Coordinates of C-alpha atoms in Angstrom, one line a residue:
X1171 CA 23.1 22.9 -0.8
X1172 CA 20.7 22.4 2.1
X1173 CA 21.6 20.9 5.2
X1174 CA 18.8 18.5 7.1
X1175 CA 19.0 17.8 11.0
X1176 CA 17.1 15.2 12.3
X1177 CA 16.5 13.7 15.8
X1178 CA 15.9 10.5 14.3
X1179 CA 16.4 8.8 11.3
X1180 CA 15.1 5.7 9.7
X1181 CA 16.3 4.8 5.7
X1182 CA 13.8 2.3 5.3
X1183 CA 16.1 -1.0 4.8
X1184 CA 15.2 -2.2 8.0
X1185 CA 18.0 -0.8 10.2
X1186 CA 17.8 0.6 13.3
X1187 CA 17.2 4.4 14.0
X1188 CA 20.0 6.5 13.9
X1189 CA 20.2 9.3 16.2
X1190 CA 21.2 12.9 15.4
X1191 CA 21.5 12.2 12.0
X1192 CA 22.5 15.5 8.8
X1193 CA 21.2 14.7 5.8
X1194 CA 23.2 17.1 3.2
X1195 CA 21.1 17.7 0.4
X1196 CA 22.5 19.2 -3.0
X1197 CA 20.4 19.2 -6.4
X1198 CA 17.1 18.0 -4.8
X1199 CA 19.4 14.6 -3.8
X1200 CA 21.1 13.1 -0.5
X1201 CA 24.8 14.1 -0.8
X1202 CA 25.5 12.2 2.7
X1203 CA 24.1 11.2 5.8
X1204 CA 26.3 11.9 8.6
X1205 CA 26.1 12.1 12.7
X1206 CA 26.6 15.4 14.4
X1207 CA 27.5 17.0 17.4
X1208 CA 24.6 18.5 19.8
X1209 CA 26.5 21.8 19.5
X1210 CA 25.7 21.4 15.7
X1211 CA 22.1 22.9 16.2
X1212 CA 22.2 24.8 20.1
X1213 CA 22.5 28.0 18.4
X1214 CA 21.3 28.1 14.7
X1215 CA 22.1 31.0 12.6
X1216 CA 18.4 32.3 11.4
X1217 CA 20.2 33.6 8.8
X1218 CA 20.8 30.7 7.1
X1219 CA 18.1 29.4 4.9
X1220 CA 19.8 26.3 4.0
X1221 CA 19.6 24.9 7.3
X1222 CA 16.5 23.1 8.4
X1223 CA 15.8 21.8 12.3
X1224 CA 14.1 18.9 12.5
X1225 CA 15.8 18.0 15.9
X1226 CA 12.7 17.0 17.2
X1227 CA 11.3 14.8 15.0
X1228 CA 12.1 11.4 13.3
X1229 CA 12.1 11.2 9.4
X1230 CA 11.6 8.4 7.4
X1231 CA 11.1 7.7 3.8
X1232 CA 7.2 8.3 2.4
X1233 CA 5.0 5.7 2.8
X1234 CA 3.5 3.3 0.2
X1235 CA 0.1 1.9 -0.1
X1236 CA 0.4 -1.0 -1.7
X1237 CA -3.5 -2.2 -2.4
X1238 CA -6.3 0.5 -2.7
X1239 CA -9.2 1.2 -4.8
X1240 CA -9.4 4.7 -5.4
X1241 CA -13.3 5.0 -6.3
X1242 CA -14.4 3.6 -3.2
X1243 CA -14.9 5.1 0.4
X1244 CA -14.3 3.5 3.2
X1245 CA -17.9 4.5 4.0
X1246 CA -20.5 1.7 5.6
X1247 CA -23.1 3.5 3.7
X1248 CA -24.0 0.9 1.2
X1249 CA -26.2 3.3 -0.8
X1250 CA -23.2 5.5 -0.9
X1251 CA -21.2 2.7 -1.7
X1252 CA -23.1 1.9 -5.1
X1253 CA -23.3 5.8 -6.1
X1254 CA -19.6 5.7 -6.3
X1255 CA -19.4 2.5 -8.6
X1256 CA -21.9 4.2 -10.5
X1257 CA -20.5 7.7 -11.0
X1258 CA -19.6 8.9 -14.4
X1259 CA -16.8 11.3 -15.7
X1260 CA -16.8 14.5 -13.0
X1261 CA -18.3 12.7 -10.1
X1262 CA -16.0 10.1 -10.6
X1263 CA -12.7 12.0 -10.7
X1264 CA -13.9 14.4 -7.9
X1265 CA -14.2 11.1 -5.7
X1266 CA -10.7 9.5 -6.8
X1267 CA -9.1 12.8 -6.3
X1268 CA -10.3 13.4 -3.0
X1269 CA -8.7 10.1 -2.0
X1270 CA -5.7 10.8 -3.6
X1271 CA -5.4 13.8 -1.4
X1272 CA -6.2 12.1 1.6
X1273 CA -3.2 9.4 1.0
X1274 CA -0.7 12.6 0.2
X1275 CA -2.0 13.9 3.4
X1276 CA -0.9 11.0 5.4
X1277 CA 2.8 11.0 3.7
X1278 CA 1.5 8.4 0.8
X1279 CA 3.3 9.1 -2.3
X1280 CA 2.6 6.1 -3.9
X1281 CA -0.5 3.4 -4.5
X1282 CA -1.1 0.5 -6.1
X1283 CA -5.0 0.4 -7.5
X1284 CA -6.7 -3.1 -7.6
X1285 CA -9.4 -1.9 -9.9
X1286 CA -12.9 -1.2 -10.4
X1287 CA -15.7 -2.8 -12.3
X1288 CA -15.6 0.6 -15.2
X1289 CA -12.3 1.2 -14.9
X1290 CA -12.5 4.3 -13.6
X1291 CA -9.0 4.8 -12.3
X1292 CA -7.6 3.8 -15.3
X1293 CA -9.2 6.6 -17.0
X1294 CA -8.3 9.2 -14.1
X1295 CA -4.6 8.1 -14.6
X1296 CA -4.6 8.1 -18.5
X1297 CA -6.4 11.3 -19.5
X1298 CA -6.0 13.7 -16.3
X1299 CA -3.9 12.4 -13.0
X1300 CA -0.7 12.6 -15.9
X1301 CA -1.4 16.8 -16.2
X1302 CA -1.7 17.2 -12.8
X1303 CA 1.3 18.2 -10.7
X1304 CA 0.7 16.4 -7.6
X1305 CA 4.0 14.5 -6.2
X1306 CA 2.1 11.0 -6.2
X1307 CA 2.8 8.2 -8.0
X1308 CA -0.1 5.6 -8.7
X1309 CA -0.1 2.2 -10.5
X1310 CA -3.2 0.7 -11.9
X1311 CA -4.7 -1.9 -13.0
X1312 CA -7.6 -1.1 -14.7
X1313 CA -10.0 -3.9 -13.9
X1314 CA -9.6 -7.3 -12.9
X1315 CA -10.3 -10.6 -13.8
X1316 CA -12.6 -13.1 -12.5
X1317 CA -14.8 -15.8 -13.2
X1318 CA -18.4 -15.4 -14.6
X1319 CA -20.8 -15.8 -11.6
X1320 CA -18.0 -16.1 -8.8
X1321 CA -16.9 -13.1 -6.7
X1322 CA -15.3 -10.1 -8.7
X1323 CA -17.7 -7.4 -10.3
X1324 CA -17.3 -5.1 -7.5
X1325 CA -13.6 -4.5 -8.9
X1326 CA -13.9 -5.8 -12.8
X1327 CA -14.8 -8.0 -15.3
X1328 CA -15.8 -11.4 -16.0
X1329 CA -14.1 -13.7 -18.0
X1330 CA -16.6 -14.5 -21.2
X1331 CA -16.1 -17.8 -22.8
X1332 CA -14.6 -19.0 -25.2
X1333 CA -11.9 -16.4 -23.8
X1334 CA -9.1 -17.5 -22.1
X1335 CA -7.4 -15.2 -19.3
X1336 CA -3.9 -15.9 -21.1
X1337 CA -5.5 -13.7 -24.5
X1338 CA -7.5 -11.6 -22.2
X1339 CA -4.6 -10.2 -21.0
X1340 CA -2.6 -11.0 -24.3
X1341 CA -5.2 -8.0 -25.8
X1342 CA -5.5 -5.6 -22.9
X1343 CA -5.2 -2.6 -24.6
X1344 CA -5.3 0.0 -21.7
X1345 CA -2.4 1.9 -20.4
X1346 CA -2.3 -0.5 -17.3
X1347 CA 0.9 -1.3 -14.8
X1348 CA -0.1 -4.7 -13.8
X1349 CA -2.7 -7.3 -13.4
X1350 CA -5.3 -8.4 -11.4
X1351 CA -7.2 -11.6 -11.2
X1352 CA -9.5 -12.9 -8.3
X1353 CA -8.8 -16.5 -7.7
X1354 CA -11.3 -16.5 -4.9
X1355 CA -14.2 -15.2 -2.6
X1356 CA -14.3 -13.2 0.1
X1357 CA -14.1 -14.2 3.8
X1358 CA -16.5 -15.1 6.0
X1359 CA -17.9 -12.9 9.0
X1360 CA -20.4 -15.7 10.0
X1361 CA -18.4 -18.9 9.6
X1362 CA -14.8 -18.6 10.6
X1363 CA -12.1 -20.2 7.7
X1364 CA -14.2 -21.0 5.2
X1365 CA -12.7 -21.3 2.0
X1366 CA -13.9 -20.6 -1.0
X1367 CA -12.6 -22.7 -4.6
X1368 CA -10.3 -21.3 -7.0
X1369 CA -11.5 -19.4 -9.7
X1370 CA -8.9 -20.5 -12.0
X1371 CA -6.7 -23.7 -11.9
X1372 CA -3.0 -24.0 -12.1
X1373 CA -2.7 -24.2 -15.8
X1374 CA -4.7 -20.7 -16.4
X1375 CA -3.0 -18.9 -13.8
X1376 CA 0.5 -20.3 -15.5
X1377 CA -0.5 -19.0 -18.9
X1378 CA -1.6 -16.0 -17.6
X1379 CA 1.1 -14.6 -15.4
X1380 CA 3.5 -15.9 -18.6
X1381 CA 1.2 -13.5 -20.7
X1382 CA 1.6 -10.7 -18.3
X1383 CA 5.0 -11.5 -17.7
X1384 CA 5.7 -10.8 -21.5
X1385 CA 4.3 -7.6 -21.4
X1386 CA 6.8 -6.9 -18.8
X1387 CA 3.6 -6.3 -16.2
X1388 CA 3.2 -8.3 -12.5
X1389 CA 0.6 -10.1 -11.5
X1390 CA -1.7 -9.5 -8.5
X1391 CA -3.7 -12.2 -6.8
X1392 CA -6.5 -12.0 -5.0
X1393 CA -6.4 -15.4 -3.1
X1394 CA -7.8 -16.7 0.4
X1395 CA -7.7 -20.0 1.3
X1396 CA -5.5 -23.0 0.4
X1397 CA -6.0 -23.8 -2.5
X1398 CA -6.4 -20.7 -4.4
X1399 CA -3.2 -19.6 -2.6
X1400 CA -1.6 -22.8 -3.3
X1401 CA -2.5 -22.5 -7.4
X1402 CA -1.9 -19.0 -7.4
X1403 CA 1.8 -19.6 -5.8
X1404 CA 2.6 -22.1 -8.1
X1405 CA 1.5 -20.1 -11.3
X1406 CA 5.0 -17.5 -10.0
X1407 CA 2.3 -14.6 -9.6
X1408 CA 4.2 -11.5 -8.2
X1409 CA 1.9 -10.7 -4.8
X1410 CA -0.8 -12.8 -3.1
X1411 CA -3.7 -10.2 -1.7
X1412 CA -5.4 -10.8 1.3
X1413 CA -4.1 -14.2 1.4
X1414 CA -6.7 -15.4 4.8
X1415 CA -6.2 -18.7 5.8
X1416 CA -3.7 -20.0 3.1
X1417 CA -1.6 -21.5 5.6
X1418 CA 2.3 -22.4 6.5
X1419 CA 3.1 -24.2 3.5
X1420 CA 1.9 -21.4 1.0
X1421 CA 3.9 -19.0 3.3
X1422 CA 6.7 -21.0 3.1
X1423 CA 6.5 -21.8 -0.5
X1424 CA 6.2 -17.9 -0.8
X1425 CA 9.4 -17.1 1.1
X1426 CA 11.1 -19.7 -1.4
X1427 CA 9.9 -17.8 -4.4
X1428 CA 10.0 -14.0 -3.3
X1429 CA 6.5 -13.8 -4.1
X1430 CA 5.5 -10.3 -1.7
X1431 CA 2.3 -11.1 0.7
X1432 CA -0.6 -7.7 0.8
X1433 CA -2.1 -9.1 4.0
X1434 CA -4.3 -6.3 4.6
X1435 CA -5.1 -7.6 7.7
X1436 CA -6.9 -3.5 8.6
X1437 CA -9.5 -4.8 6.8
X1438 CA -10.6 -7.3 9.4
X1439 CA -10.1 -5.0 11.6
X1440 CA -12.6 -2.9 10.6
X1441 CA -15.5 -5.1 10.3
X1442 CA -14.7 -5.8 14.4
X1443 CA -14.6 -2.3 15.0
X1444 CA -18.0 -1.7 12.9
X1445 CA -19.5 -4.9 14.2
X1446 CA -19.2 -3.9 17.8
X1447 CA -20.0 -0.5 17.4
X1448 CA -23.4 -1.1 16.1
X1449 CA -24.5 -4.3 18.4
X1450 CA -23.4 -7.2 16.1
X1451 CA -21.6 -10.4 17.0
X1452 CA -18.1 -9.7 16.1
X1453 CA -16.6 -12.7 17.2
X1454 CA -15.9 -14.4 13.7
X1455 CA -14.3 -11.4 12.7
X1456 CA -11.8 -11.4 15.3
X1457 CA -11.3 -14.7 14.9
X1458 CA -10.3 -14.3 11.2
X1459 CA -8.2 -10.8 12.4
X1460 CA -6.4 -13.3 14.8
X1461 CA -5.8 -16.2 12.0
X1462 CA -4.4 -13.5 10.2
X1463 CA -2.0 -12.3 12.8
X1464 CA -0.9 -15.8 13.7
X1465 CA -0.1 -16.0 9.6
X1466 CA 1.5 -13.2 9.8
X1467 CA 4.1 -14.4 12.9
X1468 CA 4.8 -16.9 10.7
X1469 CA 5.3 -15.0 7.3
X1470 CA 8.6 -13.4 9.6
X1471 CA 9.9 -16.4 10.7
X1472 CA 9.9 -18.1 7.3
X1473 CA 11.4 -14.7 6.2
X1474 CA 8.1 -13.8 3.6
X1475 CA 8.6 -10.5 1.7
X1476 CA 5.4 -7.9 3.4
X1477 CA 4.0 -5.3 1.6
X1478 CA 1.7 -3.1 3.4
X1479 CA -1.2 -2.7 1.4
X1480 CA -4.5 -1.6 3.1
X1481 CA -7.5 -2.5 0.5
X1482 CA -8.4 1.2 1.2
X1483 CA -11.9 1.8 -0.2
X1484 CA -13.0 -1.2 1.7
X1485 CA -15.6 -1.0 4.2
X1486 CA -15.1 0.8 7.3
X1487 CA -10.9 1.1 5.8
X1488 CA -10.5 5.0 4.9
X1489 CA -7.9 6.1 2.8
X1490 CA -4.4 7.7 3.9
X1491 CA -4.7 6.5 7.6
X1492 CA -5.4 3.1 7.6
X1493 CA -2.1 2.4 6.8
X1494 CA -1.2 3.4 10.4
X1495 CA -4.0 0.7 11.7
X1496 CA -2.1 -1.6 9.1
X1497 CA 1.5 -1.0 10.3
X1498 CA 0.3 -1.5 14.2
X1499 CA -1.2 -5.0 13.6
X1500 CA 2.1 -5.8 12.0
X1501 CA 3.9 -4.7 15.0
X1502 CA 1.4 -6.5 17.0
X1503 CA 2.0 -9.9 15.3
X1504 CA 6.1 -9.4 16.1
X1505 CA 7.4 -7.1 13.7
X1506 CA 9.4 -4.6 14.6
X1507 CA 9.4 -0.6 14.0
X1508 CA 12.4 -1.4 11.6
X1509 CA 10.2 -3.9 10.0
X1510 CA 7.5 -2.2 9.5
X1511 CA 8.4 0.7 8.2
X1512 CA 10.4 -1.6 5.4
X1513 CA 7.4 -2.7 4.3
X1514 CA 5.4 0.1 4.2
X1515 CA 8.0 1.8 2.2
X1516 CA 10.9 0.0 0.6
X1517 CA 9.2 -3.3 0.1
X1518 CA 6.1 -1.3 -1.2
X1519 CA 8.6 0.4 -4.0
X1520 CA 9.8 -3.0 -5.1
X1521 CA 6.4 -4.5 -5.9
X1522 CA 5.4 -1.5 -7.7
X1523 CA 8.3 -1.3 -9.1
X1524 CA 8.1 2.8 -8.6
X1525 CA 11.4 4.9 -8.5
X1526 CA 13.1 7.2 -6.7
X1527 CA 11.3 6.5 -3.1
X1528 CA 11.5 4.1 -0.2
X1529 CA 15.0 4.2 0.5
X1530 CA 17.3 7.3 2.1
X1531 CA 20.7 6.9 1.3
X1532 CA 23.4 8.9 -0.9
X1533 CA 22.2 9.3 -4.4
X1534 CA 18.4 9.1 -3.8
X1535 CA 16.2 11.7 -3.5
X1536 CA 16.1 13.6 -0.8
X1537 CA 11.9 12.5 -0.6
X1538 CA 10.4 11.9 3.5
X1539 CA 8.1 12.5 6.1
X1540 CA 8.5 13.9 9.5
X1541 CA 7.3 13.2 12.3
X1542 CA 7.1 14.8 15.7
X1543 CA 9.2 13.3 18.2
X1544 CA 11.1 10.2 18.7
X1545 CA 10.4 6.1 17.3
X1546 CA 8.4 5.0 20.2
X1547 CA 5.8 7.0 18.9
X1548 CA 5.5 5.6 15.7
X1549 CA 3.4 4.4 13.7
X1550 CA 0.3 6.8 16.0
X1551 CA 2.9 9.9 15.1
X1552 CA 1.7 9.6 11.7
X1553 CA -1.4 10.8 12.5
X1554 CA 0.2 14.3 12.4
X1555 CA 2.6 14.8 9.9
X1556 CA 5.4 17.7 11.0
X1557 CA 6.0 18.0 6.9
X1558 CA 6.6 16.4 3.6
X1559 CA 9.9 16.8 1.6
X1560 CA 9.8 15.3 -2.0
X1561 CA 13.6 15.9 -4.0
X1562 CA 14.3 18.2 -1.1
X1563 CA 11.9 20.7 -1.0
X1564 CA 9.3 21.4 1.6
X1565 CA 5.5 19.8 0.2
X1566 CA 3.7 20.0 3.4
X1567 CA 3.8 20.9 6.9
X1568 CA 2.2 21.1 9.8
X1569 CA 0.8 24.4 9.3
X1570 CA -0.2 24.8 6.0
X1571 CA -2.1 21.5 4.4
X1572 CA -3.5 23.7 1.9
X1573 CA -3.8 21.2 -1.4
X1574 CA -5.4 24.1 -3.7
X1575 CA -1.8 24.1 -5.7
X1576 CA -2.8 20.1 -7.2

């Protein structure tokens, strides 16, 4: 039996903050969650181990990352950039395990990878991550799907006629959690909303998430745009990624269906901060960052289920604290602290469909960060993590980050 006392305490449903909140923790789980008296912690007995003060900090559940690529940097380095797609074996698992360790770091104990072009990730997960005792919990998919000579390579394969995507994914044989299929390009820094067409029409995306769907797997999408968004919507795909310029119907049609929206809105974000920094117009990029906020205002009102997802491994988006960048443009665009931390943990465990996270209450594990003092500091607080508990038991804190045990 341990008994947890915290200044704060969010349980990641949305809810307010409680204050002056005991967690009692017996068998690694949350026995109850109960207020108490200041007089509770004025004079702690230091002979009690099973009492930990955490009076001064706020805990929440761990954070999820719901869209990264774990072989990429967020490095502007473009030569780096291709070494990494190109590594092999070792230099390939050196570089996914660094960034695995830098989303632990930041109180990340889960990710969702939207693939590269060798399915290197894949391989990580399969034949080494799984011996590896290291508290993180990643879902992959291997590589994607997209269209010969449209956007896609960086992340996976092209579809080879006569092939259809509903047999491509009929025969995936690797030991994948969901799919992923590009349904269109990438935005533009020099023209601001252009779209791109869809990769796939209606009927292919149909048979295809039906395919997926009876492997029991969900389907990612990247989509920007209108129409891609539209035929991706109406296929009954599980998450729209990126999802620039799609517009209030899409949203809407979205909320209807409880498909989850991956904004990753950091990514724009970054190409401003990059752009400016070295001398180049910017101004299309903050354009796009605003269209996306504005989407994103909207995406609340129309009650749209937000996962935070980063598209760590981008450029210029780094991995474990971009979701911090992510969570403050979603407080910018009107979501609250609440909010926000719903959807970069509870509504990140849903669409991964992970367990045992994202949620404190009775019955769940006893898994959370802490942060140094009170809400208003949040999300910057999670720039230094006070500790990491996972079932309980102290991971991390402040003063030893060692990770030489994983």
């Amino acid at each position: 039996m341990k008994d947890i006392y915290a200044g704060w305490f969010f349980d990641g449903s949305g809810k307010s903050a409680q204050k002056n909140v005991r967690l009692t923790v017996k068998n690694s789980r949350i026995e109850s969650i109960r207020k108490y008296p200041a007089k509770d912690t004025e004079n702690p007995n230091p002979f009690r181990t099973d009492i930990v003060d955490l009076t001064d900090c706020t805990i929440l559940p761990t954070l999820v990352d719901s869209h990264v690529h774990l072989l990429m940097s967020g490095t502007m380095d473009q030569t780096a950039r291709v070494r990494q797609q190109a590594a092999r074996l070792q230099a390939a698992d050196a570089i996914i395990s660094d960034h695995i360790h830098q989303h632990l770091a930041g109180g990340i104990l889960a990710v969702r990878d939207g693939g590269d072009k060798s399915g290197r990730v894949l391989k990580y997960n399969t034949n080494q991550f799984q011996m590896l005792d290291i508290p993180l919990q990643i879902k992959v998919a291997g590589c994607a799907w997209h269209r010969p000579g449209r956007y896609g390579k960086l992340i996976g394969r092209a579809l080879e006629s006569p092939n259809t995507l509903e047999k491509a994914i009929k025969n995936e044989s690797g030991k994948i959690d969901h799919i992923k299929i590009v349904n269109s390009g990438l935005n533009s820094l020099t023209e601001f909303g252009k779209e791109t067409l869809p990769q796939f029409d209606v009927t292919e995306l149909k048979a295809a998430v039906s395919a997926a769907d009876r492997r029991k797997l969900k389907t990612m999408v990247h989509a920007n745009g209108q129409i891609p968004v539209q035929f991706a919507v109406a296929a009954g795909c599980h998450s729209i990624e990126h999802g620039f310029f799609m517009g209030a119907d899409n949203l809407q049609a979205m909320a209807d269906k409880a498909i989850f929206w991956v904004p990753t809105a950091v990514t724009m974000h970054a190409y401003c901060r990059y752009l400016t920094k070295i001398g180049q117009e910017s101004d299309i990029a903050r354009k796009n960052l605003d269209h996306q906020l504005e989407q994103l205002v909207k995406a609340r009102k129309y009650g749209v289920q937000i996962a935070v997802g980063t598209d760590a491994g981008s450029p210029g988006v780094d991995h474990g604290i971009a979701i911090i960048d992510e969570m403050k443009l979603l407080m910018e665009a009107g979501f609250s602290i609440e909010e926000t931390i719903k959807c970069a943990t509870f509504n990140g465990v849903q669409l991964l469909g992970t367990n045992d996270m994202g949620l404190l209450t009775a019955k769940m594990p006893a898994t959370f960060i802490a942060v140094k003092g009170d809400p208003t500091g949040l999300p910057d607080s999670l720039h230094e993590l006070k500790r990491i508990y996972v079932s309980g038991e102290l991971l991390i804190s402040a003063s030893n980050r060692n990770f030489s045990d994983f």
